[in-house]
């Protein structure tokens, strides 16, 4: 089983849609969880950390289910500017971050 | 703002050449990383360094070496470049004091012909 698995997509949605991405991780000792965003031909940048209680940042909501080793990202009211690749990332203390291969989102008008 | 810079955005080298990719960060981060990113394979960790003069192999270290003589600088070396090392190379540094967020440089697109 791969360490971090994501559906590569692409997810093609119209503006204003709600879209959800899922991610599973294999190492139950993982301690920190993140979503990164990568625009075409650019470097990845942190979108948000994921906390056990779930957290929200504007139109973005991240959730963590430790029992199922599952992370999700929900984007409400999608904008054209949300088009990007979203990387699920996990970390165990003292090691490098482990990146999923990413899920591609394309928002169209 | 954290800044991670890489010496070149684009590089073209010939097979067999020795290639140096330089990365500099200005936030006094202890941890630094080198990844390569290829379509369909995602980000793969080549080497990382927890501190000056320390290095650890990542998932795909073969054909690469690294150097960390100063805290702010982490170099990736391709001893004898091969065509299968054509890729996007991304350097990152990490803040271990709080969120473990990694900050990436803009990347170097290396083509080996």
mmCIF file of N, CA, C and O in Angstrom, chain A residues 3 32 34 36 38 41-46 49 51 87 91-102, chain B residues 9-10 33 35 37 40-43 45 48 50 59 88 90 94 99-107 109:
data_model
loop_
_atom_site.group_PDB
_atom_site.id
_atom_site.type_symbol
_atom_site.label_atom_id
_atom_site.label_comp_id
_atom_site.label_asym_id
_atom_site.label_seq_id
_atom_site.Cartn_x
_atom_site.Cartn_y
_atom_site.Cartn_z
ATOM 1 N N UNK A 3 2.166 5.017 0.727
ATOM 2 C CA UNK A 3 2.083 5.731 1.993
ATOM 3 C C UNK A 3 0.957 6.751 2.008
ATOM 4 O O UNK A 3 0.263 6.913 3.012
ATOM 5 N N UNK A 32 1.290 14.678 11.739
ATOM 6 C CA UNK A 32 0.898 15.984 11.203
ATOM 7 C C UNK A 32 0.360 15.787 9.795
ATOM 8 O O UNK A 32 0.843 14.920 9.059
ATOM 9 N N UNK A 34 -1.377 17.838 6.231
ATOM 10 C CA UNK A 34 -1.479 19.120 5.532
ATOM 11 C C UNK A 34 -2.117 18.913 4.166
ATOM 12 O O UNK A 34 -2.056 17.826 3.593
ATOM 13 N N UNK A 36 -1.391 20.840 0.540
ATOM 14 C CA UNK A 36 -0.611 21.800 -0.219
ATOM 15 C C UNK A 36 -1.305 22.012 -1.561
ATOM 16 O O UNK A 36 -1.968 21.120 -2.081
ATOM 17 N N UNK A 38 -0.516 23.221 -5.602
ATOM 18 C CA UNK A 38 0.533 23.467 -6.586
ATOM 19 C C UNK A 38 -0.101 23.935 -7.887
ATOM 20 O O UNK A 38 -0.869 23.196 -8.507
ATOM 21 N N UNK A 41 3.351 24.586 -13.182
ATOM 22 C CA UNK A 41 4.731 25.082 -13.327
ATOM 23 C C UNK A 41 5.209 25.932 -12.141
ATOM 24 O O UNK A 41 6.114 26.757 -12.283
ATOM 25 N N UNK A 42 4.581 25.725 -11.008
ATOM 26 C CA UNK A 42 5.001 26.442 -9.808
ATOM 27 C C UNK A 42 5.342 25.447 -8.701
ATOM 28 O O UNK A 42 5.052 24.256 -8.820
ATOM 29 N N UNK A 43 5.936 25.967 -7.613
ATOM 30 C CA UNK A 43 6.250 25.101 -6.498
ATOM 31 C C UNK A 43 5.026 24.890 -5.615
ATOM 32 O O UNK A 43 4.132 25.729 -5.579
ATOM 33 N N UNK A 44 5.001 23.786 -4.854
ATOM 34 C CA UNK A 44 3.896 23.579 -3.908
ATOM 35 C C UNK A 44 3.934 24.623 -2.786
ATOM 36 O O UNK A 44 5.009 25.025 -2.337
ATOM 37 N N UNK A 45 2.742 25.002 -2.345
ATOM 38 C CA UNK A 45 2.644 25.923 -1.207
ATOM 39 C C UNK A 45 1.587 25.406 -0.242
ATOM 40 O O UNK A 45 0.583 24.826 -0.669
ATOM 41 N N UNK A 46 1.812 25.642 1.034
ATOM 42 C CA UNK A 46 0.876 25.175 2.042
ATOM 43 C C UNK A 46 -0.473 25.844 1.876
ATOM 44 O O UNK A 46 -0.576 27.068 1.823
ATOM 45 N N UNK A 49 -3.137 23.373 7.266
ATOM 46 C CA UNK A 49 -2.875 22.217 8.109
ATOM 47 C C UNK A 49 -4.213 21.543 8.402
ATOM 48 O O UNK A 49 -5.269 22.157 8.264
ATOM 49 N N UNK A 51 -6.324 19.500 11.327
ATOM 50 C CA UNK A 51 -6.342 19.186 12.742
ATOM 51 C C UNK A 51 -7.390 18.122 13.040
ATOM 52 O O UNK A 51 -8.366 17.962 12.304
ATOM 53 N N UNK A 87 -2.218 18.594 -3.073
ATOM 54 C CA UNK A 87 -1.370 17.518 -2.568
ATOM 55 C C UNK A 87 -1.695 17.233 -1.111
ATOM 56 O O UNK A 87 -1.691 18.142 -0.281
ATOM 57 N N UNK A 91 3.084 13.562 7.943
ATOM 58 C CA UNK A 91 4.401 13.644 8.570
ATOM 59 C C UNK A 91 4.418 12.889 9.886
ATOM 60 O O UNK A 91 3.459 12.966 10.659
ATOM 61 N N UNK A 92 5.506 12.183 10.088
ATOM 62 C CA UNK A 92 5.781 11.580 11.388
ATOM 63 C C UNK A 92 6.949 12.360 11.959
ATOM 64 O O UNK A 92 7.862 12.709 11.225
ATOM 65 N N UNK A 93 6.921 12.655 13.231
ATOM 66 C CA UNK A 93 7.952 13.482 13.845
ATOM 67 C C UNK A 93 9.348 12.960 13.510
ATOM 68 O O UNK A 93 9.605 11.753 13.576
ATOM 69 N N UNK A 94 10.215 13.859 13.123
ATOM 70 C CA UNK A 94 11.595 13.488 12.862
ATOM 71 C C UNK A 94 11.852 12.979 11.461
ATOM 72 O O UNK A 94 12.970 12.585 11.145
ATOM 73 N N UNK A 95 10.845 12.999 10.614
ATOM 74 C CA UNK A 95 11.044 12.521 9.243
ATOM 75 C C UNK A 95 10.608 13.605 8.258
ATOM 76 O O UNK A 95 10.016 14.604 8.635
ATOM 77 N N UNK A 96 10.914 13.352 7.006
ATOM 78 C CA UNK A 96 10.499 14.289 5.965
ATOM 79 C C UNK A 96 8.999 14.152 5.710
ATOM 80 O O UNK A 96 8.404 13.109 5.972
ATOM 81 N N UNK A 97 8.398 15.221 5.196
ATOM 82 C CA UNK A 97 6.996 15.154 4.791
ATOM 83 C C UNK A 97 6.843 14.143 3.656
ATOM 84 O O UNK A 97 7.727 13.995 2.825
ATOM 85 N N UNK A 98 5.727 13.455 3.668
ATOM 86 C CA UNK A 98 5.424 12.491 2.610
ATOM 87 C C UNK A 98 4.251 13.041 1.807
ATOM 88 O O UNK A 98 3.182 13.300 2.358
ATOM 89 N N UNK A 99 4.482 13.197 0.511
ATOM 90 C CA UNK A 99 3.491 13.820 -0.360
ATOM 91 C C UNK A 99 2.728 12.773 -1.163
ATOM 92 O O UNK A 99 3.317 11.824 -1.678
ATOM 93 N N UNK A 100 1.413 12.977 -1.279
ATOM 94 C CA UNK A 100 0.652 12.220 -2.260
ATOM 95 C C UNK A 100 0.968 12.755 -3.646
ATOM 96 O O UNK A 100 1.615 13.792 -3.796
ATOM 97 N N UNK A 101 0.490 12.045 -4.663
ATOM 98 C CA UNK A 101 0.784 12.459 -6.036
ATOM 99 C C UNK A 101 -0.091 13.623 -6.488
ATOM 100 O O UNK A 101 0.184 14.229 -7.527
ATOM 101 N N UNK A 102 -1.118 13.917 -5.730
ATOM 102 C CA UNK A 102 -1.923 15.085 -6.043
ATOM 103 C C UNK A 102 -3.212 14.769 -6.771
ATOM 104 O O UNK A 102 -3.318 13.756 -7.473
ATOM 105 N N UNK B 9 16.634 28.363 -12.962
ATOM 106 C CA UNK B 9 15.282 27.898 -13.254
ATOM 107 C C UNK B 9 15.301 26.815 -14.320
ATOM 108 O O UNK B 9 14.511 25.879 -14.272
ATOM 109 N N UNK B 10 16.207 26.974 -15.285
ATOM 110 C CA UNK B 10 16.335 26.001 -16.367
ATOM 111 C C UNK B 10 17.817 25.690 -16.575
ATOM 112 O O UNK B 10 18.651 26.574 -16.507
ATOM 113 N N UNK B 33 15.679 19.945 2.155
ATOM 114 C CA UNK B 33 15.280 18.749 1.388
ATOM 115 C C UNK B 33 15.494 18.977 -0.105
ATOM 116 O O UNK B 33 15.343 20.091 -0.586
ATOM 117 N N UNK B 35 13.881 17.280 -3.643
ATOM 118 C CA UNK B 35 12.911 16.389 -4.275
ATOM 119 C C UNK B 35 13.081 16.492 -5.787
ATOM 120 O O UNK B 35 13.552 17.488 -6.310
ATOM 121 N N UNK B 37 10.364 15.962 -9.180
ATOM 122 C CA UNK B 37 8.947 15.804 -9.490
ATOM 123 C C UNK B 37 8.804 15.448 -10.952
ATOM 124 O O UNK B 37 9.282 16.176 -11.841
ATOM 125 N N UNK B 40 3.048 11.963 -13.114
ATOM 126 C CA UNK B 40 2.558 10.643 -12.735
ATOM 127 C C UNK B 40 3.272 10.013 -11.545
ATOM 128 O O UNK B 40 2.802 9.018 -10.998
ATOM 129 N N UNK B 41 4.394 10.594 -11.146
ATOM 130 C CA UNK B 41 5.161 10.022 -10.023
ATOM 131 C C UNK B 41 5.144 10.922 -8.798
ATOM 132 O O UNK B 41 5.554 10.503 -7.715
ATOM 133 N N UNK B 42 4.725 12.156 -8.951
ATOM 134 C CA UNK B 42 4.649 13.048 -7.811
ATOM 135 C C UNK B 42 6.010 13.504 -7.324
ATOM 136 O O UNK B 42 7.024 13.402 -8.041
ATOM 137 N N UNK B 43 6.041 13.989 -6.114
ATOM 138 C CA UNK B 43 7.282 14.450 -5.485
ATOM 139 C C UNK B 43 7.982 13.267 -4.828
ATOM 140 O O UNK B 43 7.395 12.576 -4.002
ATOM 141 N N UNK B 45 11.445 12.126 -2.664
ATOM 142 C CA UNK B 45 12.525 12.672 -1.847
ATOM 143 C C UNK B 45 13.850 12.038 -2.227
ATOM 144 O O UNK B 45 13.993 10.806 -2.221
ATOM 145 N N UNK B 48 17.796 14.506 2.333
ATOM 146 C CA UNK B 48 17.481 15.605 3.222
ATOM 147 C C UNK B 48 18.571 15.777 4.264
ATOM 148 O O UNK B 48 19.437 14.898 4.430
ATOM 149 N N UNK B 50 19.199 17.332 8.272
ATOM 150 C CA UNK B 50 18.612 17.876 9.498
ATOM 151 C C UNK B 50 19.399 19.074 10.017
ATOM 152 O O UNK B 50 18.868 19.878 10.778
ATOM 153 N N UNK B 59 14.136 8.549 -0.694
ATOM 154 C CA UNK B 59 13.619 7.359 -1.371
ATOM 155 C C UNK B 59 14.392 6.995 -2.635
ATOM 156 O O UNK B 59 14.413 5.830 -3.033
ATOM 157 N N UNK B 88 12.132 17.962 -12.917
ATOM 158 C CA UNK B 88 12.036 19.201 -12.146
ATOM 159 C C UNK B 88 12.577 18.895 -10.754
ATOM 160 O O UNK B 88 12.124 17.953 -10.102
ATOM 161 N N UNK B 90 13.162 20.241 -6.921
ATOM 162 C CA UNK B 90 12.628 21.218 -5.968
ATOM 163 C C UNK B 90 13.351 21.088 -4.641
ATOM 164 O O UNK B 90 13.480 19.999 -4.089
ATOM 165 N N UNK B 94 12.481 23.614 6.119
ATOM 166 C CA UNK B 94 11.373 23.381 7.042
ATOM 167 C C UNK B 94 11.572 24.074 8.372
ATOM 168 O O UNK B 94 12.661 24.035 8.944
ATOM 169 N N UNK B 99 4.967 24.570 12.948
ATOM 170 C CA UNK B 99 3.993 23.811 12.166
ATOM 171 C C UNK B 99 4.573 22.724 11.282
ATOM 172 O O UNK B 99 3.834 21.977 10.685
ATOM 173 N N UNK B 100 5.873 22.635 11.218
ATOM 174 C CA UNK B 100 6.505 21.693 10.293
ATOM 175 C C UNK B 100 6.188 22.006 8.839
ATOM 176 O O UNK B 100 6.357 21.152 7.976
ATOM 177 N N UNK B 101 5.741 23.222 8.548
ATOM 178 C CA UNK B 101 5.503 23.595 7.158
ATOM 179 C C UNK B 101 6.806 23.592 6.386
ATOM 180 O O UNK B 101 7.831 24.041 6.884
ATOM 181 N N UNK B 102 6.777 23.075 5.165
ATOM 182 C CA UNK B 102 7.932 23.128 4.274
ATOM 183 C C UNK B 102 7.732 24.231 3.254
ATOM 184 O O UNK B 102 6.655 24.374 2.690
ATOM 185 N N UNK B 103 8.799 24.989 3.032
ATOM 186 C CA UNK B 103 8.776 26.072 2.056
ATOM 187 C C UNK B 103 9.641 25.642 0.878
ATOM 188 O O UNK B 103 10.794 25.253 1.052
ATOM 189 N N UNK B 104 9.073 25.736 -0.302
ATOM 190 C CA UNK B 104 9.769 25.274 -1.500
ATOM 191 C C UNK B 104 10.381 26.425 -2.278
ATOM 192 O O UNK B 104 9.858 27.542 -2.299
ATOM 193 N N UNK B 105 11.484 26.131 -2.954
ATOM 194 C CA UNK B 105 12.036 27.040 -3.942
ATOM 195 C C UNK B 105 11.255 26.910 -5.234
ATOM 196 O O UNK B 105 10.395 26.043 -5.369
ATOM 197 N N UNK B 106 11.563 27.759 -6.225
ATOM 198 C CA UNK B 106 10.804 27.775 -7.481
ATOM 199 C C UNK B 106 11.077 26.593 -8.389
ATOM 200 O O UNK B 106 10.345 26.377 -9.349
ATOM 201 N N UNK B 107 12.102 25.811 -8.083
ATOM 202 C CA UNK B 107 12.394 24.641 -8.901
ATOM 203 C C UNK B 107 13.425 24.907 -9.982
ATOM 204 O O UNK B 107 13.569 26.034 -10.466
ATOM 205 N N UNK B 109 14.332 23.193 -13.643
ATOM 206 C CA UNK B 109 13.995 22.187 -14.654
ATOM 207 C C UNK B 109 15.281 21.791 -15.370
ATOM 208 O O UNK B 109 15.850 22.592 -16.114
#
